[in-house]
Short mmCIF file of C-alpha atoms in Angstrom, two decimals:
data_model
loop_
_atom_site.label_atom_id
_atom_site.label_comp_id
_atom_site.label_asym_id
_atom_site.label_seq_id
_atom_site.Cartn_x
_atom_site.Cartn_y
_atom_site.Cartn_z
CA MET A 24 23.76 -2.91 21.25
CA SER A 25 24.46 -6.34 19.60
CA THR A 26 23.56 -6.89 15.96
CA GLN A 27 20.99 -9.60 16.84
CA PRO A 28 18.69 -8.94 19.77
CA LYS A 29 17.85 -11.78 22.13
CA SER A 30 15.05 -14.19 21.10
CA THR A 31 12.18 -12.60 23.03
CA ARG A 32 13.30 -9.11 22.13
CA LYS A 33 13.31 -9.77 18.43
CA TRP A 34 9.63 -10.84 18.49
CA TRP A 35 8.87 -7.51 20.13
CA ALA A 36 10.88 -5.92 17.39
CA LEU A 37 8.66 -7.79 14.86
CA ALA A 38 5.61 -6.40 16.57
CA LEU A 39 6.95 -2.86 16.01
CA ILE A 40 7.88 -3.69 12.39
CA ALA A 41 4.36 -5.05 11.73
CA ALA A 42 2.91 -1.96 13.45
CA ALA A 43 4.95 0.23 11.17
CA GLN A 44 3.71 -1.53 8.07
CA PHE A 45 0.17 -1.34 9.47
CA MET A 46 0.53 2.37 10.01
CA VAL A 47 1.95 3.41 6.69
CA ILE A 48 -0.76 1.51 4.79
CA MET A 49 -3.48 2.64 7.25
CA ASP A 50 -2.59 6.21 6.43
CA THR A 51 -3.58 5.63 2.83
CA SER A 52 -7.10 4.41 3.87
CA ILE A 53 -7.98 6.13 7.19
CA ILE A 54 -8.92 9.26 5.36
CA GLY A 55 -11.57 7.45 3.28
CA VAL A 56 -14.52 7.81 5.59
CA ALA A 57 -13.42 11.39 6.61
CA LEU A 58 -13.40 12.70 2.98
CA PRO A 59 -16.89 14.06 2.97
CA GLN A 60 -16.24 16.20 6.09
CA MET A 61 -12.87 17.32 4.74
CA GLN A 62 -14.47 18.31 1.47
CA SER A 63 -17.02 20.41 3.32
CA ASP A 64 -14.48 22.05 5.78
CA LEU A 65 -11.55 22.60 3.38
CA GLY A 66 -13.36 23.16 0.07
CA PHE A 67 -12.21 20.21 -1.99
CA SER A 68 -13.97 19.44 -5.30
CA GLN A 69 -15.27 15.91 -5.87
CA GLU A 70 -12.34 15.07 -8.11
CA GLY A 71 -9.91 16.89 -5.88
CA LEU A 72 -10.64 14.59 -2.98
CA THR A 73 -8.49 11.92 -4.59
CA TRP A 74 -5.46 14.15 -4.02
CA VAL A 75 -5.84 13.65 -0.26
CA PHE A 76 -4.95 10.06 -1.09
CA ASN A 77 -2.61 10.81 -4.06
CA ALA A 78 -0.46 13.41 -2.24
CA TYR A 79 0.49 10.73 0.30
CA VAL A 80 0.83 7.83 -2.14
CA ILE A 81 2.92 9.83 -4.77
CA ALA A 82 5.45 10.93 -2.10
CA PHE A 83 5.40 7.46 -0.59
CA GLY A 84 5.81 5.64 -3.90
CA GLY A 85 8.14 8.07 -5.47
CA LEU A 86 10.59 8.20 -2.52
CA LEU A 87 10.56 4.54 -1.63
CA LEU A 88 13.60 3.72 -3.76
CA LEU A 89 15.53 6.51 -2.05
CA GLY A 90 14.36 5.23 1.28
CA GLY A 91 15.68 1.76 0.41
CA ARG A 92 19.01 3.14 -0.73
CA LEU A 93 19.34 5.19 2.39
CA SER A 94 18.56 2.17 4.51
CA ASP A 95 21.35 0.22 2.77
CA LEU A 96 23.83 3.02 3.16
CA PHE A 97 23.13 4.50 6.67
CA GLY A 98 21.60 1.49 8.37
CA ALA A 99 17.99 0.41 8.54
CA ARG A 100 17.52 1.40 12.23
CA ARG A 101 18.59 5.03 11.67
CA VAL A 102 16.36 5.40 8.59
CA PHE A 103 13.44 3.70 10.44
CA SER A 104 13.67 6.25 13.21
CA ALA A 105 14.05 9.24 10.81
CA GLY A 106 10.90 8.01 8.96
CA TRP A 107 8.80 7.99 12.19
CA LEU A 108 9.95 11.54 12.99
CA ILE A 109 8.94 12.84 9.56
CA LEU A 110 5.67 11.04 9.62
CA LEU A 111 4.91 12.62 13.09
CA ILE A 112 5.59 16.12 11.62
CA GLY A 113 3.39 15.48 8.58
CA SER A 114 0.60 14.23 10.73
CA VAL A 115 0.60 17.43 12.82
CA VAL A 116 0.55 19.58 9.63
CA ALA A 117 -2.26 17.51 8.02
CA GLY A 118 -4.41 17.58 11.11
CA ALA A 119 -4.03 21.27 11.72
CA ALA A 120 -4.57 22.27 8.05
CA GLY A 121 -7.12 24.97 7.38
CA ASN A 122 -7.10 24.84 3.62
CA VAL A 123 -6.49 22.54 0.64
CA ALA A 124 -2.81 23.46 0.02
CA VAL A 125 -1.69 22.94 3.63
CA GLU A 126 -3.60 19.62 3.86
CA LEU A 127 -1.98 18.26 0.69
CA ALA A 128 1.44 19.45 1.90
CA GLY A 129 0.95 17.65 5.20
CA ARG A 130 -0.08 14.47 3.34
CA ALA A 131 3.01 14.65 1.16
CA VAL A 132 5.27 14.95 4.25
CA GLN A 133 3.47 11.93 5.79
CA GLY A 134 4.18 10.04 2.59
CA ALA A 135 7.90 10.97 2.68
CA GLY A 136 8.15 9.61 6.23
CA ALA A 137 6.37 6.47 5.20
CA ALA A 138 8.82 6.07 2.29
CA LEU A 139 11.71 5.80 4.88
CA ILE A 140 9.80 3.53 7.29
CA ALA A 141 8.53 0.89 4.83
CA PRO A 142 11.78 -0.32 3.22
CA SER A 143 13.81 -0.06 6.41
CA ALA A 144 11.14 -2.07 8.30
CA LEU A 145 11.34 -4.85 5.78
CA THR A 146 15.16 -4.78 5.86
CA LEU A 147 15.07 -5.05 9.65
CA LEU A 148 12.73 -8.06 9.45
CA MET A 149 15.20 -9.75 7.08
CA MET A 150 18.05 -8.99 9.45
CA LEU A 151 16.20 -10.42 12.43
CA PHE A 152 14.66 -13.58 10.92
CA GLY A 153 16.41 -14.21 7.59
CA SER A 154 18.84 -16.86 8.98
CA THR A 155 16.05 -19.41 9.71
CA GLN A 156 13.43 -20.33 7.14
CA LYS A 157 10.89 -21.42 9.76
CA GLU A 158 11.02 -18.05 11.58
CA MET A 159 11.20 -16.07 8.35
CA THR A 160 7.95 -17.66 7.21
CA LYS A 161 6.14 -16.74 10.41
CA ALA A 162 7.57 -13.28 10.47
CA LEU A 163 6.74 -12.65 6.90
CA SER A 164 3.14 -13.86 7.43
CA ILE A 165 2.62 -11.40 10.37
CA TYR A 166 4.23 -8.61 8.38
CA GLY A 167 2.23 -9.41 5.29
CA ALA A 168 -1.03 -9.39 7.22
CA ALA A 169 -0.28 -5.89 8.53
CA ALA A 170 -0.48 -4.25 5.07
CA PRO A 171 -3.97 -5.15 3.80
CA ALA A 172 -5.26 -5.30 7.32
CA GLY A 173 -4.01 -1.72 7.88
CA GLY A 174 -5.77 -0.66 4.69
CA THR A 175 -9.11 -2.00 5.74
CA ALA A 176 -8.74 -1.29 9.43
CA GLY A 177 -8.05 2.31 8.57
CA VAL A 178 -11.49 2.59 7.09
CA PHE A 179 -13.04 1.35 10.34
CA LEU A 180 -10.89 3.60 12.62
CA GLY A 181 -11.52 6.53 10.33
CA GLY A 182 -15.26 5.98 10.80
CA VAL A 183 -14.95 5.80 14.55
CA ILE A 184 -12.84 8.87 14.75
CA THR A 185 -14.89 10.88 12.31
CA GLU A 186 -18.17 9.93 13.97
CA TYR A 187 -17.15 10.74 17.54
CA THR A 188 -14.49 13.47 17.23
CA SER A 189 -13.50 15.19 14.02
CA TRP A 190 -11.54 14.51 10.84
CA PRO A 191 -8.18 16.01 12.09
CA TRP A 192 -7.91 13.12 14.58
CA VAL A 193 -7.35 10.66 11.75
CA PHE A 194 -4.00 12.28 11.47
CA TYR A 195 -3.34 13.09 15.17
CA LEU A 196 -3.75 9.29 15.81
CA ASN A 197 -0.29 8.88 14.46
CA ILE A 198 1.38 11.09 16.98
CA PRO A 199 1.47 8.92 20.10
CA ILE A 200 2.24 5.81 17.97
CA ALA A 201 5.19 7.61 16.42
CA VAL A 202 6.46 8.72 19.86
CA VAL A 203 6.34 5.11 21.16
CA ALA A 204 8.12 3.90 18.00
CA LEU A 205 10.86 6.51 18.33
CA ILE A 206 11.42 5.46 22.02
CA ALA A 207 11.38 1.75 21.39
CA THR A 208 13.52 1.51 18.21
CA PRO A 209 16.93 1.95 19.79
CA PHE A 210 16.13 -0.84 22.30
CA LEU A 211 14.55 -3.36 19.92
CA MET A 212 16.08 -3.02 16.51
CA PRO A 213 19.35 -4.53 15.30
CA ASN A 214 22.04 -1.99 14.33
CA ALA A 215 24.07 -2.17 11.14
CA PRO A 216 27.24 -0.08 10.40
CA ALA A 217 26.91 2.67 7.80
CA ARG A 218 28.41 1.93 4.39
CA THR A 219 30.15 4.24 1.99
CA GLY A 220 28.37 5.20 -1.22
CA SER A 221 26.65 8.02 -3.05
CA ILE A 222 22.98 8.93 -3.08
CA ASP A 223 21.23 9.45 -6.39
CA PHE A 224 19.02 12.42 -5.54
CA LEU A 225 18.60 13.30 -9.23
CA GLY A 226 17.16 9.83 -9.86
CA ALA A 227 14.85 10.14 -6.87
CA LEU A 228 13.64 13.57 -8.10
CA ALA A 229 13.00 12.17 -11.61
CA VAL A 230 10.95 9.18 -10.63
CA THR A 231 8.89 11.18 -8.03
CA ALA A 232 8.16 13.95 -10.43
CA GLY A 233 7.37 11.57 -13.26
CA LEU A 234 4.80 9.69 -11.14
CA ALA A 235 3.31 12.94 -9.85
CA VAL A 236 2.82 14.47 -13.23
CA GLY A 237 1.44 11.27 -14.70
CA VAL A 238 -1.18 10.85 -11.97
CA PHE A 239 -2.05 14.57 -12.27
CA GLY A 240 -2.68 14.20 -16.01
CA ILE A 241 -4.89 11.12 -15.53
CA VAL A 242 -6.97 12.70 -12.75
CA ARG A 243 -7.40 15.97 -14.73
CA ALA A 244 -8.37 14.20 -17.92
CA PRO A 245 -12.15 13.90 -17.24
CA ASP A 246 -12.26 17.66 -16.72
CA VAL A 247 -10.17 18.88 -19.63
CA GLY A 248 -10.69 15.94 -21.96
CA TRP A 249 -8.61 12.90 -22.81
CA GLY A 250 -7.69 14.31 -26.15
CA SER A 251 -6.80 17.80 -24.90
CA GLY A 252 -3.30 19.25 -25.12
CA GLN A 253 -3.05 19.52 -21.32
CA THR A 254 -3.62 15.80 -20.87
CA TRP A 255 -1.21 14.71 -23.51
CA LEU A 256 1.43 17.18 -22.35
CA ALA A 257 1.23 15.86 -18.77
CA LEU A 258 1.52 12.25 -19.95
CA ALA A 259 4.39 13.13 -22.31
CA VAL A 260 6.30 14.95 -19.48
CA SER A 261 5.68 12.00 -17.16
CA ALA A 262 7.02 9.54 -19.74
CA ALA A 263 10.01 11.77 -20.34
CA LEU A 264 10.80 12.01 -16.67
CA LEU A 265 10.51 8.28 -16.02
CA GLY A 266 12.65 7.59 -19.14
CA ALA A 267 15.23 10.02 -17.82
CA PHE A 268 15.17 8.10 -14.51
CA VAL A 269 15.98 4.84 -16.24
CA LEU A 270 18.74 6.55 -18.30
CA ILE A 271 20.22 8.03 -15.11
CA GLN A 272 20.23 4.63 -13.47
CA SER A 273 22.00 3.06 -16.41
CA LYS A 274 24.76 5.75 -16.34
CA ARG A 275 25.51 6.19 -12.70
CA ARG A 276 28.19 4.08 -10.95
CA GLU A 277 25.98 3.91 -7.80
CA PRO A 278 22.40 4.25 -9.01
CA LEU A 279 19.32 4.48 -6.95
CA VAL A 280 18.20 1.22 -8.66
CA ARG A 281 20.77 -1.16 -10.11
CA LEU A 282 18.97 -2.17 -13.16
CA GLY A 283 20.60 -5.61 -13.19
CA ILE A 284 18.57 -6.45 -10.09
CA PHE A 285 15.56 -7.14 -12.40
CA LYS A 286 17.42 -10.13 -13.88
CA ALA A 287 16.80 -11.97 -10.67
CA PRO A 288 14.38 -14.82 -11.26
CA ASN A 289 10.73 -13.85 -10.56
CA LEU A 290 11.56 -10.48 -9.21
CA GLY A 291 9.78 -8.71 -12.02
CA ALA A 292 6.83 -11.05 -12.03
CA ALA A 293 6.33 -10.66 -8.29
CA ASN A 294 6.45 -6.91 -8.51
CA ILE A 295 3.91 -6.93 -11.32
CA ALA A 296 1.59 -8.89 -9.06
CA GLN A 297 2.07 -6.36 -6.27
CA LEU A 298 1.37 -3.54 -8.68
CA VAL A 299 -1.84 -5.21 -9.84
CA LEU A 300 -2.88 -5.79 -6.29
CA GLY A 301 -2.52 -2.10 -5.42
CA ALA A 302 -4.30 -1.02 -8.60
CA ALA A 303 -7.33 -3.28 -7.89
CA TRP A 304 -7.55 -3.24 -4.14
CA ILE A 305 -7.19 0.44 -3.32
CA PRO A 306 -9.83 1.80 -5.81
CA MET A 307 -12.14 -0.87 -4.33
CA TRP A 308 -12.03 0.42 -0.73
CA PHE A 309 -11.96 4.09 -1.84
CA PHE A 310 -15.15 3.83 -3.87
CA LEU A 311 -16.81 1.27 -1.63
CA ASN A 312 -16.61 3.90 1.10
CA LEU A 313 -18.19 6.50 -1.17
CA TYR A 314 -20.96 4.00 -2.17
CA LEU A 315 -21.74 3.30 1.49
CA GLN A 316 -21.94 6.97 2.39
CA GLN A 317 -23.18 8.72 -0.71
CA VAL A 318 -25.65 6.01 -1.99
CA LEU A 319 -26.60 3.86 0.93
CA GLY A 320 -26.62 6.89 3.29
CA TYR A 321 -24.35 5.56 5.98
CA SER A 322 -22.75 7.99 8.32
CA ALA A 323 -19.01 7.83 9.16
CA PHE A 324 -19.03 5.16 11.87
CA PRO A 325 -21.35 2.62 10.24
CA ALA A 326 -19.46 3.02 6.93
CA GLY A 327 -16.20 2.11 8.68
CA ALA A 328 -17.84 -0.71 10.67
CA ALA A 329 -19.21 -2.15 7.40
CA LEU A 330 -15.74 -3.04 6.21
CA LEU A 331 -14.54 -4.45 9.54
CA PRO A 332 -15.35 -8.05 8.41
CA MET A 333 -12.84 -7.64 5.56
CA THR A 334 -10.22 -6.62 8.13
CA ILE A 335 -10.73 -9.70 10.33
CA PHE A 336 -10.93 -11.94 7.31
CA VAL A 337 -7.63 -10.60 5.83
CA MET A 338 -5.73 -10.79 9.11
CA LEU A 339 -6.78 -14.41 9.87
CA GLY A 340 -6.18 -15.43 6.33
CA MET A 341 -2.69 -13.92 6.11
CA ILE A 342 -1.52 -15.44 9.30
CA VAL A 343 -3.26 -18.80 9.41
CA VAL A 344 -4.18 -19.82 5.88
CA ALA A 345 -1.79 -18.23 3.42
CA PRO A 346 1.58 -19.73 4.68
CA ARG A 347 0.13 -23.30 4.75
CA ALA A 348 -1.46 -22.90 1.32
CA MET A 349 1.80 -21.51 -0.09
CA ALA A 350 3.72 -24.46 1.32
CA ARG A 351 1.30 -26.81 -0.42
CA PHE A 352 0.68 -25.14 -3.72
CA GLY A 353 3.63 -22.84 -4.28
CA ALA A 354 3.89 -19.14 -4.90
CA LYS A 355 2.85 -19.01 -8.56
CA ALA A 356 -0.33 -20.99 -8.07
CA MET A 357 -1.26 -18.84 -5.04
CA ILE A 358 -0.75 -15.57 -6.83
CA VAL A 359 -2.69 -16.61 -9.95
CA ALA A 360 -5.56 -18.01 -7.90
CA GLY A 361 -5.57 -15.03 -5.56
CA LEU A 362 -5.84 -12.52 -8.42
CA LEU A 363 -8.57 -14.50 -10.08
CA VAL A 364 -10.58 -14.72 -6.80
CA LEU A 365 -10.02 -10.94 -6.36
CA GLY A 366 -11.38 -10.33 -9.79
CA ILE A 367 -14.46 -12.48 -9.07
CA GLY A 368 -15.15 -10.60 -5.88
CA LEU A 369 -14.83 -7.21 -7.65
CA GLY A 370 -16.93 -8.40 -10.57
CA TRP A 371 -19.62 -9.42 -8.01
CA MET A 372 -19.33 -6.00 -6.36
CA SER A 373 -20.00 -4.31 -9.69
CA LEU A 374 -23.61 -5.51 -9.34
CA ILE A 375 -24.40 -2.92 -6.62
CA ARG A 376 -27.73 -1.22 -6.81
CA PRO A 377 -28.92 2.32 -5.95
CA THR A 378 -31.49 0.72 -3.53
CA GLY A 379 -29.05 -1.89 -2.32
CA ASN A 380 -28.09 -2.89 1.23
CA PHE A 381 -24.97 -4.02 3.05
CA TRP A 382 -25.90 -7.73 3.47
CA VAL A 383 -26.60 -8.34 -0.25
CA ASP A 384 -24.51 -5.77 -2.17
CA VAL A 385 -21.38 -5.31 0.01
CA LEU A 386 -20.62 -8.15 2.49
CA PRO A 387 -20.50 -11.22 0.27
CA ALA A 388 -18.54 -9.63 -2.53
CA SER A 389 -16.15 -7.83 -0.14
CA LEU A 390 -15.30 -11.14 1.58
CA VAL A 391 -14.60 -12.86 -1.74
CA ALA A 392 -12.33 -9.97 -2.76
CA ALA A 393 -10.56 -10.16 0.60
CA ALA A 394 -9.96 -13.87 0.02
CA GLY A 395 -8.26 -13.09 -3.19
CA MET A 396 -6.05 -10.47 -1.54
CA THR A 397 -5.18 -12.94 1.22
CA LEU A 398 -4.07 -15.60 -1.27
CA ALA A 399 -1.96 -13.42 -3.52
CA PHE A 400 -0.28 -10.88 -1.22
CA ILE A 401 2.19 -12.89 0.86
CA PRO A 402 3.47 -15.12 -1.96
CA SER A 403 4.14 -12.11 -4.24
CA LEU A 404 5.72 -10.10 -1.35
CA GLY A 405 7.94 -13.07 -0.29
CA THR A 406 9.03 -13.88 -3.79
CA ALA A 407 9.94 -10.20 -4.44
CA ILE A 408 12.11 -9.70 -1.35
CA SER A 409 13.84 -13.14 -1.57
CA ALA A 410 14.97 -12.63 -5.09
CA ALA A 411 17.64 -9.98 -4.41
CA ARG A 412 21.15 -10.22 -2.98
CA PRO A 413 21.30 -9.83 0.80
CA GLU A 414 23.26 -6.57 0.57
CA GLU A 415 20.40 -5.14 -1.65
CA GLY A 416 17.66 -6.00 0.87
CA GLY A 417 16.71 -2.29 1.29
CA LEU A 418 16.48 -1.88 -2.49
CA ALA A 419 14.37 -4.97 -2.91
CA SER A 420 12.13 -3.76 -0.13
CA GLY A 421 11.83 -0.36 -1.75
CA ILE A 422 11.09 -1.77 -5.20
CA VAL A 423 8.16 -4.05 -3.95
CA ASN A 424 6.68 -1.21 -1.94
CA VAL A 425 7.02 1.06 -4.92
CA SER A 426 5.20 -1.47 -7.13
CA TYR A 427 2.22 -1.61 -4.73
CA GLN A 428 2.07 2.12 -4.18
CA VAL A 429 2.43 3.07 -7.82
CA GLY A 430 -0.28 0.57 -8.62
CA SER A 431 -2.41 2.18 -5.93
CA ALA A 432 -1.86 5.78 -7.19
CA VAL A 433 -2.27 5.04 -10.91
CA GLY A 434 -5.13 2.61 -10.34
CA LEU A 435 -7.05 5.11 -8.23
CA ALA A 436 -6.35 7.93 -10.77
CA VAL A 437 -7.61 5.86 -13.68
CA MET A 438 -10.64 4.55 -11.79
CA THR A 439 -11.49 8.08 -10.70
CA ALA A 440 -11.58 9.13 -14.31
CA ILE A 441 -13.72 6.06 -15.24
CA ALA A 442 -16.07 6.80 -12.32
CA ALA A 443 -16.56 10.44 -13.56
CA VAL A 444 -17.23 9.32 -17.13
CA PHE A 445 -19.94 6.89 -15.93
CA GLY A 446 -21.67 9.41 -13.70
CA ALA A 447 -20.02 9.34 -10.27
CA ASP A 448 -19.56 13.12 -10.35
CA GLN A 449 -23.31 13.59 -10.26
CA LEU A 450 -23.74 14.10 -6.49
CA GLY A 451 -27.29 13.46 -5.31
CA ASP A 452 -28.23 11.29 -8.24
CA LEU A 453 -28.09 7.80 -6.73
CA THR A 454 -28.46 6.00 -10.00
CA GLU A 455 -25.60 7.92 -11.69
CA LEU A 456 -23.41 7.49 -8.61
CA THR A 457 -24.01 3.82 -8.54
CA ASN A 458 -23.22 3.45 -12.25
CA GLY A 459 -19.95 5.22 -11.75
CA PHE A 460 -18.97 3.12 -8.80
CA SER A 461 -20.08 -0.11 -10.51
CA ALA A 462 -17.83 0.79 -13.47
CA VAL A 463 -14.88 1.24 -11.09
CA PHE A 464 -15.41 -2.21 -9.55
CA LEU A 465 -15.69 -3.79 -12.99
CA GLY A 466 -12.50 -2.08 -14.14
CA ALA A 467 -10.60 -3.21 -10.99
CA ALA A 468 -11.87 -6.70 -11.68
CA ALA A 469 -10.46 -6.57 -15.21
CA ILE A 470 -7.09 -5.45 -13.78
CA ALA A 471 -7.02 -8.38 -11.36
CA VAL A 472 -7.81 -10.97 -14.10
CA VAL A 473 -5.30 -9.55 -16.46
CA GLY A 474 -2.68 -9.66 -13.69
CA ALA A 475 -3.48 -13.27 -13.08
CA GLY A 476 -2.88 -14.03 -16.77
CA ILE A 477 0.39 -12.20 -16.86
CA THR A 478 1.62 -13.95 -13.72
CA ALA A 479 0.69 -17.34 -15.14
CA VAL A 480 2.78 -16.64 -18.19
CA VAL A 481 5.86 -14.96 -16.82
CA MET A 482 6.41 -16.47 -13.32
CA ARG A 483 8.52 -19.57 -12.89
CA SER A 484 7.79 -22.32 -10.37
CA PRO A 485 10.97 -22.96 -8.39
CA LYS A 486 10.45 -26.59 -7.37
CA VAL A 487 13.37 -26.66 -4.93
CA ASP A 488 12.40 -23.54 -3.10
CA GLU A 489 8.81 -24.69 -2.77
CA SER A 490 9.82 -28.11 -1.36
CA GLU A 491 12.04 -26.43 1.19
CA THR A 492 9.14 -24.14 2.22
CA ALA A 493 6.89 -27.13 2.53
CA ARG A 494 9.36 -28.96 4.82
CA SER A 495 9.73 -25.82 6.91
CA SER A 496 5.91 -25.58 7.24
CA VAL A 497 5.67 -29.21 8.36
CA ASN A 498 8.46 -28.63 10.94
CA SER A 499 6.68 -25.60 12.29
#
């Protein structure tokens, strides 16, 4: 097969790449509406429910850097296919689980598959469209829309599946899609020769374990106490493992992450923005689901349908509005404005009431929050992946995905702890539940606003690049 598919074929390839990004993010959210049924059937505690999410996200986020490195060494197409196969296996295990341990194991395997899919998909996109700025802008817009749209669409699909079948089908849904992807990949995707080099498995183990222990300590803190020895021990071990990861990277000749890559202009700032977006956005949909079901009394399907307007809004905004706005205003202005708008939407959402309703308490605030995500996501993603050298495309893809997923995992863990402190663990008490959820939305709003401030201070405005983007947008 040639390195570059024909013109029509590469747009079909983009459809598969976007579908892959949609899927790996959807798998973080599709379980949201199904959580109450899973809790009843498998015996999860209220706090333990977050591990259905965290098991996936920790494996996903912790192994993304390894996935990016494998993509650079063995070729993105091979790693892309391997990821789909592992995701398929994990989906079967998670759907067939009969207890908590098997369920979490299946979710972790799903996350490992996603960790191979996500960076290789972005690398394939760069291989297909990176030579032309006009096509790259369009492709990146479609790819960018797939991530937040997958997150919110997962909520809707989870509601439909849970209402009319049963919760295992939120995992079985992946199986036919994975089979189609495995069949189509050899025909659609460009091939790249394998390169020589070593794989830093020790570094991958250190960063994954460090993230897992840290999230575990934060999630457990409300039960055992923030000042307890268990909490501080977990956080100390996490810090030690993450510090060991940095040390390993600085000593190895072929590290998992070349630390010098962070000297690239705006790479760090763009990844901070992605981390903040994950930390604010994911807790929002997680606890908004619980508010709809546990406070407003929605069943699975109406709860999912209630967030469908956000999905449509995000998809249209990412594809139609965001690229043109970025060409006019530049990446920095878009990211800062987007995070501020996201913070406003979340702050508005914190005004939810125990006797509220969808039209007043959910819809307006959720659309404002979605507008903020729409403005900030593509500029921060595009800035992050364009900052690296071409031969480190897989690494840059892995880093930006790690930033979003780490933000998601840590943000959800912290907000779960905050929710418990403010009463969200009091099932059946609508006032206490609402107070807990409101505290989460206010905390997420604070994260978004602080992120906007950091971006405004540390991100540069590359005048030349923005003018080129503007000319490309006019030509398109």
